[in-house]
Short mmCIF file of C-alpha atoms and ligand atoms in Angstrom, two decimals:
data_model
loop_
_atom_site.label_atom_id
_atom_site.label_comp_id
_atom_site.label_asym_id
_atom_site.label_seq_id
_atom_site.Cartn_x
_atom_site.Cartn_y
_atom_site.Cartn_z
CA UNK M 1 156.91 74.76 31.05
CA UNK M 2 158.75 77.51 30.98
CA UNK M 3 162.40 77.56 28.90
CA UNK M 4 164.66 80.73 30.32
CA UNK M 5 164.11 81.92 33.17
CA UNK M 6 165.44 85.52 34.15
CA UNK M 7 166.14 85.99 37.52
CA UNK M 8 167.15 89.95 38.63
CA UNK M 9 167.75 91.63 42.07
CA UNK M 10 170.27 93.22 44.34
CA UNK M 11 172.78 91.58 46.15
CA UNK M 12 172.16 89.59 49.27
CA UNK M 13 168.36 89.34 47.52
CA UNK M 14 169.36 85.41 47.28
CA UNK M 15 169.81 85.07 43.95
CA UNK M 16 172.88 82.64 43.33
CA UNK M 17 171.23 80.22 46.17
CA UNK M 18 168.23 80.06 44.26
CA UNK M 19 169.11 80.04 40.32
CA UNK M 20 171.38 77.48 41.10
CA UNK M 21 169.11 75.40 43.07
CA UNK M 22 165.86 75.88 40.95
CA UNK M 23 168.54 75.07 37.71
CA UNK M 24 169.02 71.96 39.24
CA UNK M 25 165.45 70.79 40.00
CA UNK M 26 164.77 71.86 36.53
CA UNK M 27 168.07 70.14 34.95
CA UNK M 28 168.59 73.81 33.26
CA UNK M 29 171.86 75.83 32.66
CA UNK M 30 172.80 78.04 35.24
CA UNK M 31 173.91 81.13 34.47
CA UNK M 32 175.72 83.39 36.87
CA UNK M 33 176.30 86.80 35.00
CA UNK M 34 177.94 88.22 37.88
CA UNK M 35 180.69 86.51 38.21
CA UNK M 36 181.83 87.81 34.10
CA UNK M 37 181.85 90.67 35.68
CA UNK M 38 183.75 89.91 38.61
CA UNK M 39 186.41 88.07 36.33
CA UNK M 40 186.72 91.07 34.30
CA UNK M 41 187.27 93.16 37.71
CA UNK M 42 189.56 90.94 38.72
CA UNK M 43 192.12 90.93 35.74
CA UNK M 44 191.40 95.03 36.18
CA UNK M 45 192.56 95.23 39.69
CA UNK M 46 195.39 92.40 38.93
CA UNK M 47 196.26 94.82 36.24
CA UNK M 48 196.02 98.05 37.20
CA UNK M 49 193.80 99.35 34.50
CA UNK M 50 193.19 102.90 34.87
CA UNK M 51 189.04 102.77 34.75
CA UNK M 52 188.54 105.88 33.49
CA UNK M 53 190.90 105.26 30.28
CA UNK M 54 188.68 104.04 27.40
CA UNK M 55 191.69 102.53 25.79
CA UNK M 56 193.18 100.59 28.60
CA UNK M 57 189.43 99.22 28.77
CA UNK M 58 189.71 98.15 25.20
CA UNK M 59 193.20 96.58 25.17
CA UNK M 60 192.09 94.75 28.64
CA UNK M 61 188.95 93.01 26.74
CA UNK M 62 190.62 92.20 24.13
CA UNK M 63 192.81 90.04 26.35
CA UNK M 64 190.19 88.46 28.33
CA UNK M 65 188.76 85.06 28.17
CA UNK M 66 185.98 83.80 30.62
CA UNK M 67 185.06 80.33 30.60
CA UNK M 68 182.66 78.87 32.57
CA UNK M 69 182.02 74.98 34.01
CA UNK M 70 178.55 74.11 35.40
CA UNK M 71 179.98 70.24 36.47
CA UNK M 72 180.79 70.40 39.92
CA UNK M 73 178.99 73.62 41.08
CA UNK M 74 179.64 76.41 39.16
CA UNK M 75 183.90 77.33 37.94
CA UNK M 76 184.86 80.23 36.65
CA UNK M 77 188.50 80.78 34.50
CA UNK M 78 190.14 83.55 33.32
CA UNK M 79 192.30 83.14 30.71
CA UNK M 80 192.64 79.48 31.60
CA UNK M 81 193.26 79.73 34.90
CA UNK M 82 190.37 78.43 37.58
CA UNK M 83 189.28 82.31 39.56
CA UNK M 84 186.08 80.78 40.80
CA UNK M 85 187.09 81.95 44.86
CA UNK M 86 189.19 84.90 44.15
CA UNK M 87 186.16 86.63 41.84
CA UNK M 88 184.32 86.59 45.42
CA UNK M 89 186.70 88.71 47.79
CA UNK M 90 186.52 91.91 49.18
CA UNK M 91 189.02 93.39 46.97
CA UNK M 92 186.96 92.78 43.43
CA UNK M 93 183.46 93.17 45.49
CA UNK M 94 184.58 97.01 46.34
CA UNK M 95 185.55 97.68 42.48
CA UNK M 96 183.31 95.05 40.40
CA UNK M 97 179.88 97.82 40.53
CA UNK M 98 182.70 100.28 39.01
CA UNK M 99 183.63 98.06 36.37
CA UNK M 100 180.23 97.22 35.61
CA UNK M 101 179.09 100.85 34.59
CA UNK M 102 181.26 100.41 31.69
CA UNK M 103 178.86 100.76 28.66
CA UNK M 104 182.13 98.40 26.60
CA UNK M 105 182.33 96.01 29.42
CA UNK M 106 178.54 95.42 29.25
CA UNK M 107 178.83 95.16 25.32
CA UNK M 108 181.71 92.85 25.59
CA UNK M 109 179.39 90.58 27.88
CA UNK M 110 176.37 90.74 26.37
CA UNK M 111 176.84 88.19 23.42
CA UNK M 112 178.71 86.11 25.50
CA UNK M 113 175.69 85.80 28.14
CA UNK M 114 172.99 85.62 25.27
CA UNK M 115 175.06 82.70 23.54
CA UNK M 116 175.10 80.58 26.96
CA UNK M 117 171.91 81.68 28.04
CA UNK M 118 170.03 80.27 24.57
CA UNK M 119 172.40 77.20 24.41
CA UNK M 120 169.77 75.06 26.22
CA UNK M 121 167.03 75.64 28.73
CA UNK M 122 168.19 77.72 31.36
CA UNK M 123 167.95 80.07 34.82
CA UNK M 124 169.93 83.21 34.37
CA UNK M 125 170.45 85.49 37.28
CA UNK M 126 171.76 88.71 37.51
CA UNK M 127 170.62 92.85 37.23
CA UNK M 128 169.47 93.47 33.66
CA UNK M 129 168.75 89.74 32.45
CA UNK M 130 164.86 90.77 32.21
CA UNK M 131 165.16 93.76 30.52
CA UNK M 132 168.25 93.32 28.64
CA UNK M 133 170.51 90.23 27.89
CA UNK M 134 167.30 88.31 27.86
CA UNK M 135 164.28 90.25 26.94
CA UNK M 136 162.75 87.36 25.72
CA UNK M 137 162.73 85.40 28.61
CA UNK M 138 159.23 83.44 29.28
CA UNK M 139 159.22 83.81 32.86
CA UNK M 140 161.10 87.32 35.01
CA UNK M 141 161.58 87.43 38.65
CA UNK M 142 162.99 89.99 40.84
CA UNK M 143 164.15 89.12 43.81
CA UNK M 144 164.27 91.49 46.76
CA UNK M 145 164.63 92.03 50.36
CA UNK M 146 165.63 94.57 52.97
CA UNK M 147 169.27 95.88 52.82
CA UNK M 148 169.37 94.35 56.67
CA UNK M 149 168.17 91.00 55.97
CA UNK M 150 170.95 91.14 52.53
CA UNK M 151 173.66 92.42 54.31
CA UNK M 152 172.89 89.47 57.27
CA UNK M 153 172.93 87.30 54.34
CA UNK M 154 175.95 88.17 52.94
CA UNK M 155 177.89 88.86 55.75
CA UNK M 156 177.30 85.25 57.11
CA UNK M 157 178.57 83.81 53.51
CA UNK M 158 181.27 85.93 53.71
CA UNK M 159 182.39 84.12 57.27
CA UNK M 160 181.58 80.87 56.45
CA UNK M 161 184.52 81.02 53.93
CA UNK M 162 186.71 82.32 56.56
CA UNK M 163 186.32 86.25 55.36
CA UNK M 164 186.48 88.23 59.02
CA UNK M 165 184.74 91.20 57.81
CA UNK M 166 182.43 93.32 59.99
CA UNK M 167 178.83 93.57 59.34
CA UNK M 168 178.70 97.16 59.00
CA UNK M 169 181.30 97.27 56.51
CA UNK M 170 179.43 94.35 54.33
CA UNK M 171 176.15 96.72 54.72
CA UNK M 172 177.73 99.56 53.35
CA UNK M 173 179.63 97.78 50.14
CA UNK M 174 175.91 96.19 49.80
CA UNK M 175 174.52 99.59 49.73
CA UNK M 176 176.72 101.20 48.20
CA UNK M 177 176.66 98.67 45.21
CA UNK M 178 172.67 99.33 44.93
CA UNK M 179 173.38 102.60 44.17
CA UNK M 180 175.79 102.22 41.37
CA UNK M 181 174.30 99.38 40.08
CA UNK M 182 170.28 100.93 39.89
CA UNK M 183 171.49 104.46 38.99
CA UNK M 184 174.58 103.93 36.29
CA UNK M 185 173.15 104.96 32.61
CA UNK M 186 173.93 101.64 30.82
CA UNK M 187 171.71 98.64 31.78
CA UNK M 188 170.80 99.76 35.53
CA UNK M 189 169.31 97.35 37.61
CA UNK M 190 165.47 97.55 37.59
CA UNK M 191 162.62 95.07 37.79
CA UNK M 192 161.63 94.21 34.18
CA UNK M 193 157.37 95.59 33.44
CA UNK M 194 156.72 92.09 33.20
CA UNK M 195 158.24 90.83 35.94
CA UNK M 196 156.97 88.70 39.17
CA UNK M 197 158.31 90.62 42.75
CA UNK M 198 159.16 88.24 45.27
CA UNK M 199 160.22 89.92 48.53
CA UNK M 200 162.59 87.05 50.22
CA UNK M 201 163.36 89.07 53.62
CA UNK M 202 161.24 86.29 55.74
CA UNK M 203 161.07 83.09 53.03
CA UNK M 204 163.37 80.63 53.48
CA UNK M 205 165.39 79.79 50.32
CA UNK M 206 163.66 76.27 50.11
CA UNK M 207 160.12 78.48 50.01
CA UNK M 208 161.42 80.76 47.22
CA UNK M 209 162.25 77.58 44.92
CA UNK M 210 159.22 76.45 45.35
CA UNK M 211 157.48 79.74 44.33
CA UNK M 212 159.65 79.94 41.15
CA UNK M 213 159.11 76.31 40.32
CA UNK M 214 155.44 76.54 40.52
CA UNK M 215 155.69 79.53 38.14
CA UNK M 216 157.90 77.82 35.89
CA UNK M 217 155.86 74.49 35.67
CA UNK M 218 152.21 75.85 35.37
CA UNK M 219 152.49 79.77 34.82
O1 CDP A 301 176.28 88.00 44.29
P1 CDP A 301 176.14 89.49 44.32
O2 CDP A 301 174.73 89.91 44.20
O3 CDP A 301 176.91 90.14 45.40
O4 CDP A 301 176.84 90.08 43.07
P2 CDP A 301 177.01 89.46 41.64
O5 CDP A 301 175.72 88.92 41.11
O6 CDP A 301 178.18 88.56 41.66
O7 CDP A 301 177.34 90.78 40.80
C1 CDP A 301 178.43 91.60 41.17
C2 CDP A 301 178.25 92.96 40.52
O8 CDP A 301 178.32 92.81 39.09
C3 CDP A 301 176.94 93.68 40.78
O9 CDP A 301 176.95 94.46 41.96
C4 CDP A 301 176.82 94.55 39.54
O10 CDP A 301 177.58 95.73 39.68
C5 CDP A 301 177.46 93.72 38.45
N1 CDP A 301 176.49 92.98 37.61
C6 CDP A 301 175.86 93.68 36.61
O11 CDP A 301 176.05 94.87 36.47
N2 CDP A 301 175.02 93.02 35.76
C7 CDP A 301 174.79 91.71 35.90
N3 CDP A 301 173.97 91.08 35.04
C8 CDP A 301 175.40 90.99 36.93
C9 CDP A 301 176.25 91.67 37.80
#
């Protein structure tokens, strides 16, 4: 059986669906590291922290506190107060790659992450879990698909919660956020050596839980 499991991939790939689905059927943690980062953005842009200033960066983190509630789905607070919809708009999903290339907003995260991540058994999704916040991880999947089939995805979520965005625009953030996120210098997103590929452009989400379960129980 297989303890943490690292699951890595560009958006739309179906990551959330899945880690948080395969946590349960495991009775892991769940560990979204994405949405630190789009807390972090999110004070930023409520802020107006000047990105490129080093020091703003520094003051900002040092007034930041992220909590994070795995009871009734997954709840995200920022300084005490519940962000868990707001992390996901438009707004922070144009800025959050941005924020992310911050080598001190990846250090401030990283011990945070680790210490959830190794508090129990757990299923920890986001682009540089593998390789690393959790090198150690017994069991690495990246999870792909076409930028099409993402954007669909994501553009359909988006909807759903009452978003009216077009498709194309949803395509280009997506693509747009693969860019930043595989080419920036600290911790880009890239499969780990060691890591299974599973392309999820025609597998249903039930279909990829299934595959990572098998892995997890017998690989
Ligand atoms: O759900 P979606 O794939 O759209 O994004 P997310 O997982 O919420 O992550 C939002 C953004 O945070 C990504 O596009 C990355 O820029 C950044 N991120 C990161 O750099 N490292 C992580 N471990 C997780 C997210």
């Amino acid at each position: 059986m297989k303890k943490y499991i690292a699951i890595d991939g560009p958006a739309g790939a179906g990551k959330s669906t899945v880690a948080r689905k395969l946590a349960q059927k495991l009775g892991y943690l769940y560990l979204d590291t994405g949405a630190l980062y789009r807390a972090v953005t999110l004070y930023a842009l409520q802020h107006g922290i000047d990105l490129g200033d080093l020091s703003q960066i520094r003051d900002m983190l040092s007034r930041i506190t992220i909590s994070l509630e795995t009871n009734q789905g997954l709840q995200v607070f920022l300084n005490g107060e519940e962000v868990t919809k707001t992390i996901r708009s438009p707004q922070v999903d144009r800025s959050v790659s941005k924020v992310a290339e911050i080598k001190m907003v990846r250090d401030f995260l990283r011990e945070t992450q680790r210490k959830i991540a190794l508090s129990r058994p757990s299923v920890v999704e986001g682009r540089d879990i593998g390789t690393v916040i959790l090198p150690e991880a017994d069991l690495k999947i990246f999870l792909t698909a076409n930028p099409e089939t993402r954007a669909h995805r994501r553009w359909l979520e988006l909807r759903e919660k009452g978003d009216c965005v077009d498709y194309k625009s949803v395509l280009k953030n997506i693509l747009e956020r693969d860019t930043i996120d595989s080419s920036r210098a600290h911790a880009p997103l890239r499969k780990a050596n060691d890591a299974i590929v599973i392309d999820t452009s025609f597998l249903t989400i039930e279909e990829v839980i299934n595959k990572i379960y098998a892995l997890a129980i017998n690989g």
